[in-house]
Amino acid sequence: MKIKVMDKILAANDAWAEVNRKALKEKGIVMLNLIGSPGAGKTTLLEQTIDMLKKKKTMGVIEGDIATTKDAERIRKKGTAVYQINTGTACHLDAHLVNAAYNELARDKTIELVFVENIGNLVCPAEFDIGEDAKVALLSVTEGDDKIEKYPLLFTEAKVLVITKIGLLKYTNFNVSYVKKVFKKLNPFAPIVMVDSLTGDGLSTWVDFVLSLKK
Amino acid sequence: MKIKVMDKILAANDAWAEVNRKALKEKGIVMLNLIGSPGAGKTTLLEQTIDMLKKKKTMGVIEGDIATTKDAERIRKKGTAVYQINTGTACHLDAHLVNAAYNELARDKTIELVFVENIGNLVCPAEFDIGEDAKVALLSVTEGDDKIEKYPLLFTEAKVLVITKIGLLKYTNFNVSYVKKVFKKLNPFAPIVMVDSLTGDGLSTWVDFVLSLKK
């Protein structure tokens, strides 16, 4: 019973994801879906990405949160259009919510790039296709090196793995080569980018990945 | 429609939670429900707690994970009974799953203390009462100091807030007094314990809290 209901919800979501994919193609908008634990560094990575790309691209951000508009306020300070979704209790964004959000952002006809910051969670957001061009999986070194095996769906679906907070590596027992090996087993062709959004380390490689996505 | 289904699921869960509460009372078992992000330090805190309490208490651990038995293996090495639940896709444990688990653990009639390590997630686990004596909210300093406001339900429901990885404080911009203020606003009477499970800092206060829970 519970599973049947879930199947129905996912089928409805997939239909909306298809609508999104078609519309984004027509509009020429590339959409990235950032997924990671609470505190993995999604908002900070976005702040830096906006600074690095604002002369090249017109961008918009969709902020997904259970509560508060804190992240949206941080993004707005960067001068970028932002649409906040507060889900209340839902642990993920779905394709229908995202449809309303990018349609609002796309009233600016020059928009080329939309970043979705999903709810901080490694489980639910991975199950919901929102019609994005790429799921971006973030994993901070302070979370530990066992997370890919423990939450395999996200890391299988991701188009790129971004390992964050690498400046803190020396204070943790996070084993980078082990993580790379485990990730490559699940997802052999997705690139791995290592960044520290505070020092700027690795950000140019991340930005190159973003720019490589085309419509 | 979606909301009605959710109401039904929660009502069924609450009925099982009531069953658990009654049975745990009869058996004289105290049950703690540890909730935090992936990598907040739940398993490491449990490993240390077991070492510190094993001469005083007979304990059991219920490990909730999407996939793998990694955490259960770490606990088993400590010589403690452990029951692994793999939820596959579900982002939380529910009262029915936990019922089966503690009944298995309670075949050892001397058990007095059961720790449940919920799925790494700040959203879903907070919504499901499992009949526990205390929800324990873990927040690591590396996650950032905005998480209480962004995920208010867990921090409102918690009987204690455990701030973890405090040895890394000096490498972050985590503002402890701000976090304490925000938490006290949501949850005025729950204590706040600051720990570092690797150095041992603060663990005796945590263990005192555990021992203060009585049946």
XYZ file of N, CA and C in Angstrom, chain A residues 16-157:
426
model
N 6.079 15.669 -14.506
C 6.484 17.078 -14.377
C 7.954 17.275 -14.751
N 8.787 16.306 -14.413
C 10.214 16.413 -14.768
C 10.369 16.475 -16.284
N 9.531 15.710 -16.990
C 9.567 15.706 -18.463
C 9.154 17.079 -19.004
N 8.112 17.645 -18.399
C 7.667 18.999 -18.779
C 8.823 19.985 -18.593
N 9.507 19.875 -17.451
C 10.625 20.781 -17.168
C 11.738 20.629 -18.195
N 12.084 19.394 -18.482
C 13.193 19.123 -19.406
C 12.923 19.768 -20.774
N 11.699 19.603 -21.244
C 11.301 20.150 -22.541
C 11.352 21.676 -22.521
N 10.769 22.248 -21.474
C 10.698 23.716 -21.384
C 12.096 24.317 -21.264
N 12.957 23.676 -20.458
C 14.317 24.199 -20.263
C 15.092 24.119 -21.570
N 14.837 23.081 -22.340
C 15.507 22.941 -23.640
C 15.066 24.072 -24.568
N 13.767 24.297 -24.616
C 13.244 25.378 -25.468
C 13.812 26.734 -25.072
N 13.932 26.946 -23.783
C 14.414 28.242 -23.286
C 15.938 28.329 -23.310
N 16.601 27.212 -23.566
C 18.068 27.213 -23.580
C 18.683 27.382 -22.198
N 17.988 26.895 -21.170
C 18.493 27.038 -19.794
C 19.113 25.718 -19.325
N 20.321 25.787 -18.787
C 20.960 24.637 -18.148
C 20.616 24.672 -16.657
N 20.154 23.535 -16.108
C 19.773 23.509 -14.680
C 20.594 22.459 -13.933
N 21.236 22.881 -12.848
C 22.009 21.967 -11.994
C 21.279 21.796 -10.668
N 21.291 20.583 -10.156
C 20.567 20.243 -8.923
C 21.593 19.853 -7.855
N 21.874 20.768 -6.928
C 22.915 20.528 -5.901
C 22.337 19.793 -4.697
N 22.920 18.644 -4.405
C 22.416 17.801 -3.317
C 23.567 17.436 -2.377
N 23.332 17.593 -1.093
C 24.339 17.213 -0.097
C 23.723 17.298 1.290
N 24.442 16.821 2.279
C 23.988 16.874 3.670
C 23.815 18.328 4.125
N 23.095 18.526 5.226
C 23.121 19.854 5.842
C 24.563 20.228 6.150
N 24.973 21.425 5.766
C 26.322 21.869 6.066
C 27.411 21.311 5.172
N 27.044 20.718 4.033
C 28.069 20.211 3.111
C 28.746 21.347 2.352
N 28.134 22.516 2.385
C 28.750 23.670 1.713
C 28.080 24.058 0.404
N 26.805 23.756 0.264
C 26.105 24.067 -0.994
C 25.997 25.583 -1.225
N 25.546 26.300 -0.209
C 25.325 27.743 -0.395
C 26.648 28.470 -0.610
N 27.663 28.085 0.149
C 28.968 28.751 -0.005
C 29.544 28.484 -1.400
N 29.399 27.262 -1.898
C 29.859 26.974 -3.260
C 29.097 27.846 -4.261
N 27.789 28.006 -4.061
C 27.004 28.837 -4.978
C 27.441 30.299 -4.932
N 27.699 30.792 -3.727
C 28.141 32.194 -3.616
C 29.413 32.419 -4.443
N 30.348 31.480 -4.324
C 31.617 31.625 -5.051
C 31.410 31.458 -6.553
N 30.534 30.531 -6.926
C 30.279 30.279 -8.346
C 29.688 31.528 -8.997
N 28.773 32.168 -8.276
C 28.150 33.387 -8.808
C 29.211 34.461 -9.021
N 30.087 34.635 -8.024
C 31.147 35.637 -8.181
C 32.016 35.352 -9.408
N 32.331 34.072 -9.613
C 33.239 33.724 -10.703
C 32.572 33.783 -12.079
N 31.257 33.619 -12.123
C 30.589 33.512 -13.423
C 29.735 34.720 -13.786
N 29.609 35.679 -12.893
C 28.582 36.705 -13.149
C 28.882 37.585 -14.362
N 30.158 37.638 -14.753
C 30.467 38.430 -15.960
C 30.204 37.645 -17.241
N 30.081 36.319 -17.097
C 29.919 35.472 -18.291
C 28.494 35.016 -18.528
N 27.721 34.836 -17.447
C 26.424 34.173 -17.564
C 25.355 34.908 -16.763
N 24.128 34.871 -17.273
C 23.008 35.321 -16.437
C 22.472 34.101 -15.702
N 22.437 34.209 -14.380
C 22.103 33.040 -13.556
C 20.868 33.281 -12.706
N 20.282 32.205 -12.257
C 19.207 32.264 -11.271
C 19.394 31.116 -10.293
N 18.890 31.288 -9.086
C 19.039 30.241 -8.071
C 17.668 29.899 -7.478
N 17.401 28.615 -7.333
C 16.195 28.154 -6.633
C 16.655 27.553 -5.310
N 16.206 28.156 -4.205
C 16.643 27.700 -2.886
C 15.558 26.843 -2.249
N 15.888 25.603 -1.943
C 14.950 24.721 -1.254
C 15.316 24.589 0.205
N 14.384 24.899 1.077
C 14.629 24.751 2.515
C 13.341 24.322 3.200
N 13.494 23.599 4.296
C 12.351 23.292 5.151
C 11.780 24.597 5.703
N 12.673 25.424 6.237
C 12.263 26.672 6.881
C 13.342 27.727 6.674
N 12.981 28.961 6.843
C 13.828 30.169 6.738
C 14.145 30.548 5.293
N 14.552 31.821 5.119
C 14.989 32.293 3.805
C 16.463 32.693 3.894
N 17.185 32.099 4.857
C 18.579 32.473 5.089
C 19.457 32.306 3.856
N 19.321 31.160 3.181
C 20.175 30.929 2.021
C 19.818 31.880 0.887
N 18.515 32.102 0.694
C 18.090 33.014 -0.372
C 18.653 34.412 -0.133
N 18.673 34.828 1.130
C 19.218 36.164 1.441
C 20.705 36.241 1.104
N 21.430 35.146 1.397
C 22.866 35.131 1.064
C 23.069 35.269 -0.446
N 22.245 34.548 -1.212
C 22.388 34.594 -2.676
C 21.977 35.963 -3.221
N 20.908 36.511 -2.667
C 20.414 37.814 -3.145
C 21.477 38.890 -2.973
N 22.249 38.788 -1.914
C 23.331 39.758 -1.675
C 24.357 39.760 -2.802
N 24.444 38.628 -3.499
C 25.378 38.534 -4.621
C 24.806 39.177 -5.878
N 23.561 39.683 -5.795
C 22.963 40.353 -6.946
C 22.331 39.399 -7.950
N 22.073 38.177 -7.520
C 21.499 37.182 -8.437
C 20.033 36.935 -8.097
N 19.230 36.692 -9.142
C 17.810 36.394 -8.942
C 17.674 35.087 -8.179
N 16.792 35.051 -7.206
C 16.651 33.847 -6.389
C 15.181 33.625 -6.065
N 14.772 32.365 -6.061
C 13.395 31.996 -5.762
C 13.440 31.007 -4.599
N 12.826 31.369 -3.487
C 12.876 30.495 -2.303
C 11.661 29.577 -2.268
N 11.912 28.297 -2.078
C 10.826 27.347 -1.810
C 10.997 26.858 -0.375
N 9.988 27.050 0.458
C 9.999 26.458 1.810
C 9.043 25.283 1.801
N 9.575 24.097 2.049
C 8.738 22.896 1.920
C 7.985 22.576 3.208
N 8.313 23.239 4.319
C 7.597 22.981 5.569
C 8.061 21.693 6.228
N 7.604 20.558 5.677
C 8.086 19.293 6.235
C 8.737 18.398 5.178
N 8.499 18.665 3.904
C 8.976 17.726 2.869
C 10.492 17.753 2.769
N 11.078 16.566 2.644
C 12.534 16.406 2.717
C 13.228 16.555 1.369
N 12.529 17.055 0.352
C 13.113 17.160 -0.993
C 12.290 18.145 -1.798
N 12.857 18.633 -2.892
C 12.074 19.386 -3.871
C 11.498 18.398 -4.866
N 10.350 18.745 -5.471
C 9.853 17.890 -6.547
C 9.735 18.713 -7.824
N 9.476 18.006 -8.932
C 9.522 18.649 -10.246
C 8.458 19.722 -10.402
N 7.333 19.552 -9.750
C 6.252 20.535 -9.864
C 6.627 21.845 -9.162
N 7.171 21.733 -7.955
C 7.634 22.930 -7.231
C 8.692 23.676 -8.037
N 9.608 22.900 -8.638
C 10.698 23.516 -9.400
C 10.162 24.174 -10.670
N 9.111 23.594 -11.261
C 8.495 24.175 -12.457
C 8.041 25.607 -12.187
N 7.318 25.782 -11.086
C 6.835 27.128 -10.753
C 8.012 28.080 -10.547
N 9.074 27.564 -9.915
C 10.220 28.413 -9.576
C 10.981 28.879 -10.813
N 11.296 27.961 -11.743
C 12.114 28.429 -12.880
C 11.277 29.237 -13.851
N 9.961 28.999 -13.872
C 9.126 29.847 -14.720
C 9.140 31.285 -14.236
N 9.181 31.445 -12.938
C 9.277 32.795 -12.378
C 10.640 33.411 -12.750
N 11.712 32.633 -12.531
C 13.058 33.147 -12.851
C 13.201 33.448 -14.339
N 12.541 32.643 -15.188
C 12.720 32.768 -16.644
C 11.935 33.938 -17.225
N 11.264 34.701 -16.358
C 10.674 35.958 -16.854
C 11.782 36.901 -17.306
N 12.978 36.711 -16.744
C 14.166 37.367 -17.299
C 14.653 36.497 -18.458
N 14.426 36.985 -19.684
C 14.671 36.147 -20.877
C 16.151 35.852 -21.100
N 17.041 36.560 -20.388
C 18.471 36.352 -20.640
C 19.043 35.206 -19.795
N 18.226 34.635 -18.924
C 18.758 33.600 -18.011
C 19.234 32.349 -18.765
N 20.455 31.883 -18.422
C 21.041 30.734 -19.125
C 21.338 29.569 -18.188
N 21.421 29.879 -16.898
C 21.940 28.908 -15.945
C 21.109 29.003 -14.672
N 20.514 27.871 -14.266
C 19.752 27.872 -13.016
C 20.362 26.827 -12.074
N 20.721 27.255 -10.877
C 21.198 26.338 -9.841
C 20.061 26.075 -8.866
N 19.801 24.808 -8.601
C 18.813 24.450 -7.591
C 19.581 23.963 -6.370
N 19.392 24.618 -5.236
C 19.967 24.083 -3.993
C 18.869 23.292 -3.303
N 19.003 21.980 -3.349
C 17.973 21.109 -2.795
C 18.039 21.109 -1.257
N 17.049 20.496 -0.608
C 17.045 20.370 0.852
C 18.296 19.593 1.294
N 18.903 20.000 2.379
C 20.094 19.309 2.892
C 19.749 17.907 3.345
N 20.124 16.905 2.541
C 19.631 15.545 2.769
C 20.257 14.661 1.695
N 20.770 13.501 2.076
C 21.371 12.611 1.079
C 20.382 11.574 0.565
N 19.174 11.546 1.111
C 18.255 10.458 0.767
C 17.190 10.918 -0.233
N 16.209 11.655 0.256
C 15.019 11.959 -0.551
C 15.315 12.736 -1.844
N 16.158 13.777 -1.819
C 16.329 14.558 -3.050
C 16.833 13.705 -4.219
N 17.571 12.642 -3.912
C 18.119 11.800 -4.987
C 17.027 11.014 -5.700
N 15.892 10.820 -5.039
C 14.828 9.994 -5.625
C 13.950 10.773 -6.590
N 14.041 12.100 -6.563
C 13.115 12.922 -7.348
C 13.833 13.624 -8.499
N 13.574 13.148 -9.712
C 14.027 13.800 -10.931
C 13.297 15.134 -11.036
N 14.035 16.232 -11.210
C 13.341 17.513 -11.387
C 13.518 18.037 -12.813
N 14.088 17.192 -13.688
C 14.300 17.615 -15.071
C 15.621 18.340 -15.253
N 16.527 18.181 -14.301
C 17.814 18.881 -14.323
C 18.761 18.300 -15.380
N 19.764 19.097 -15.765
C 20.814 18.593 -16.657
C 21.832 17.779 -15.896
N 22.039 18.115 -14.635
C 23.011 17.358 -13.844
C 22.663 17.426 -12.362
N 22.696 16.261 -11.719
C 22.682 16.235 -10.258
C 24.134 16.408 -9.814
N 24.370 17.309 -8.895
C 25.704 17.552 -8.359
C 25.713 17.026 -6.920
N 26.537 16.018 -6.652
C 26.610 15.472 -5.287
C 27.746 16.150 -4.546
N 27.427 16.749 -3.398
C 28.471 17.358 -2.559
C 28.730 16.467 -1.357
N 29.997 16.316 -1.017
C 30.379 15.552 0.170
C 31.524 16.301 0.852
N 31.304 16.718 2.092
C 32.375 17.439 2.790
C 33.281 16.442 3.498
N 34.567 16.780 3.595
C 35.520 15.850 4.204
C 35.216 15.647 5.693
N 34.536 16.606 6.307
C 34.221 16.463 7.736
C 33.076 15.482 7.988
N 32.385 15.053 6.937
C 31.293 14.071 7.098
C 31.790 12.642 7.214
N 33.014 12.380 6.784
C 33.526 11.012 6.848
C 33.510 10.348 5.489
N 34.389 9.352 5.318
C 34.610 8.756 4.000
C 33.743 7.519 3.738
N 32.744 7.273 4.619
C 31.877 6.101 4.418
C 30.525 6.467 3.802
N 30.336 7.736 3.473
C 28.996 8.190 3.103
C 28.537 7.712 1.719
N 29.466 7.493 0.805
C 29.073 7.066 -0.542
C 28.439 5.682 -0.489
N 29.019 4.792 0.274
C 28.438 3.449 0.390
C 27.135 3.470 1.171
N 27.014 4.389 2.125
C 25.824 4.411 2.973
C 24.624 5.079 2.296
N 24.898 5.933 1.318
C 23.815 6.629 0.600
C 24.063 6.475 -0.907
N 23.994 5.237 -1.421
C 24.496 5.001 -2.783
C 23.688 5.658 -3.911
N 22.385 5.860 -3.732
C 21.588 6.340 -4.868
C 22.079 7.685 -5.387
N 22.243 8.652 -4.489
C 22.703 9.977 -4.927
C 24.012 9.875 -5.704
N 24.953 9.099 -5.165
C 26.286 9.068 -5.764
C 26.302 8.277 -7.077
N 25.309 7.427 -7.271
C 25.159 6.724 -8.544
C 24.564 7.649 -9.596
N 23.651 8.514 -9.175
C 22.925 9.373 -10.116
C 23.676 10.657 -10.474
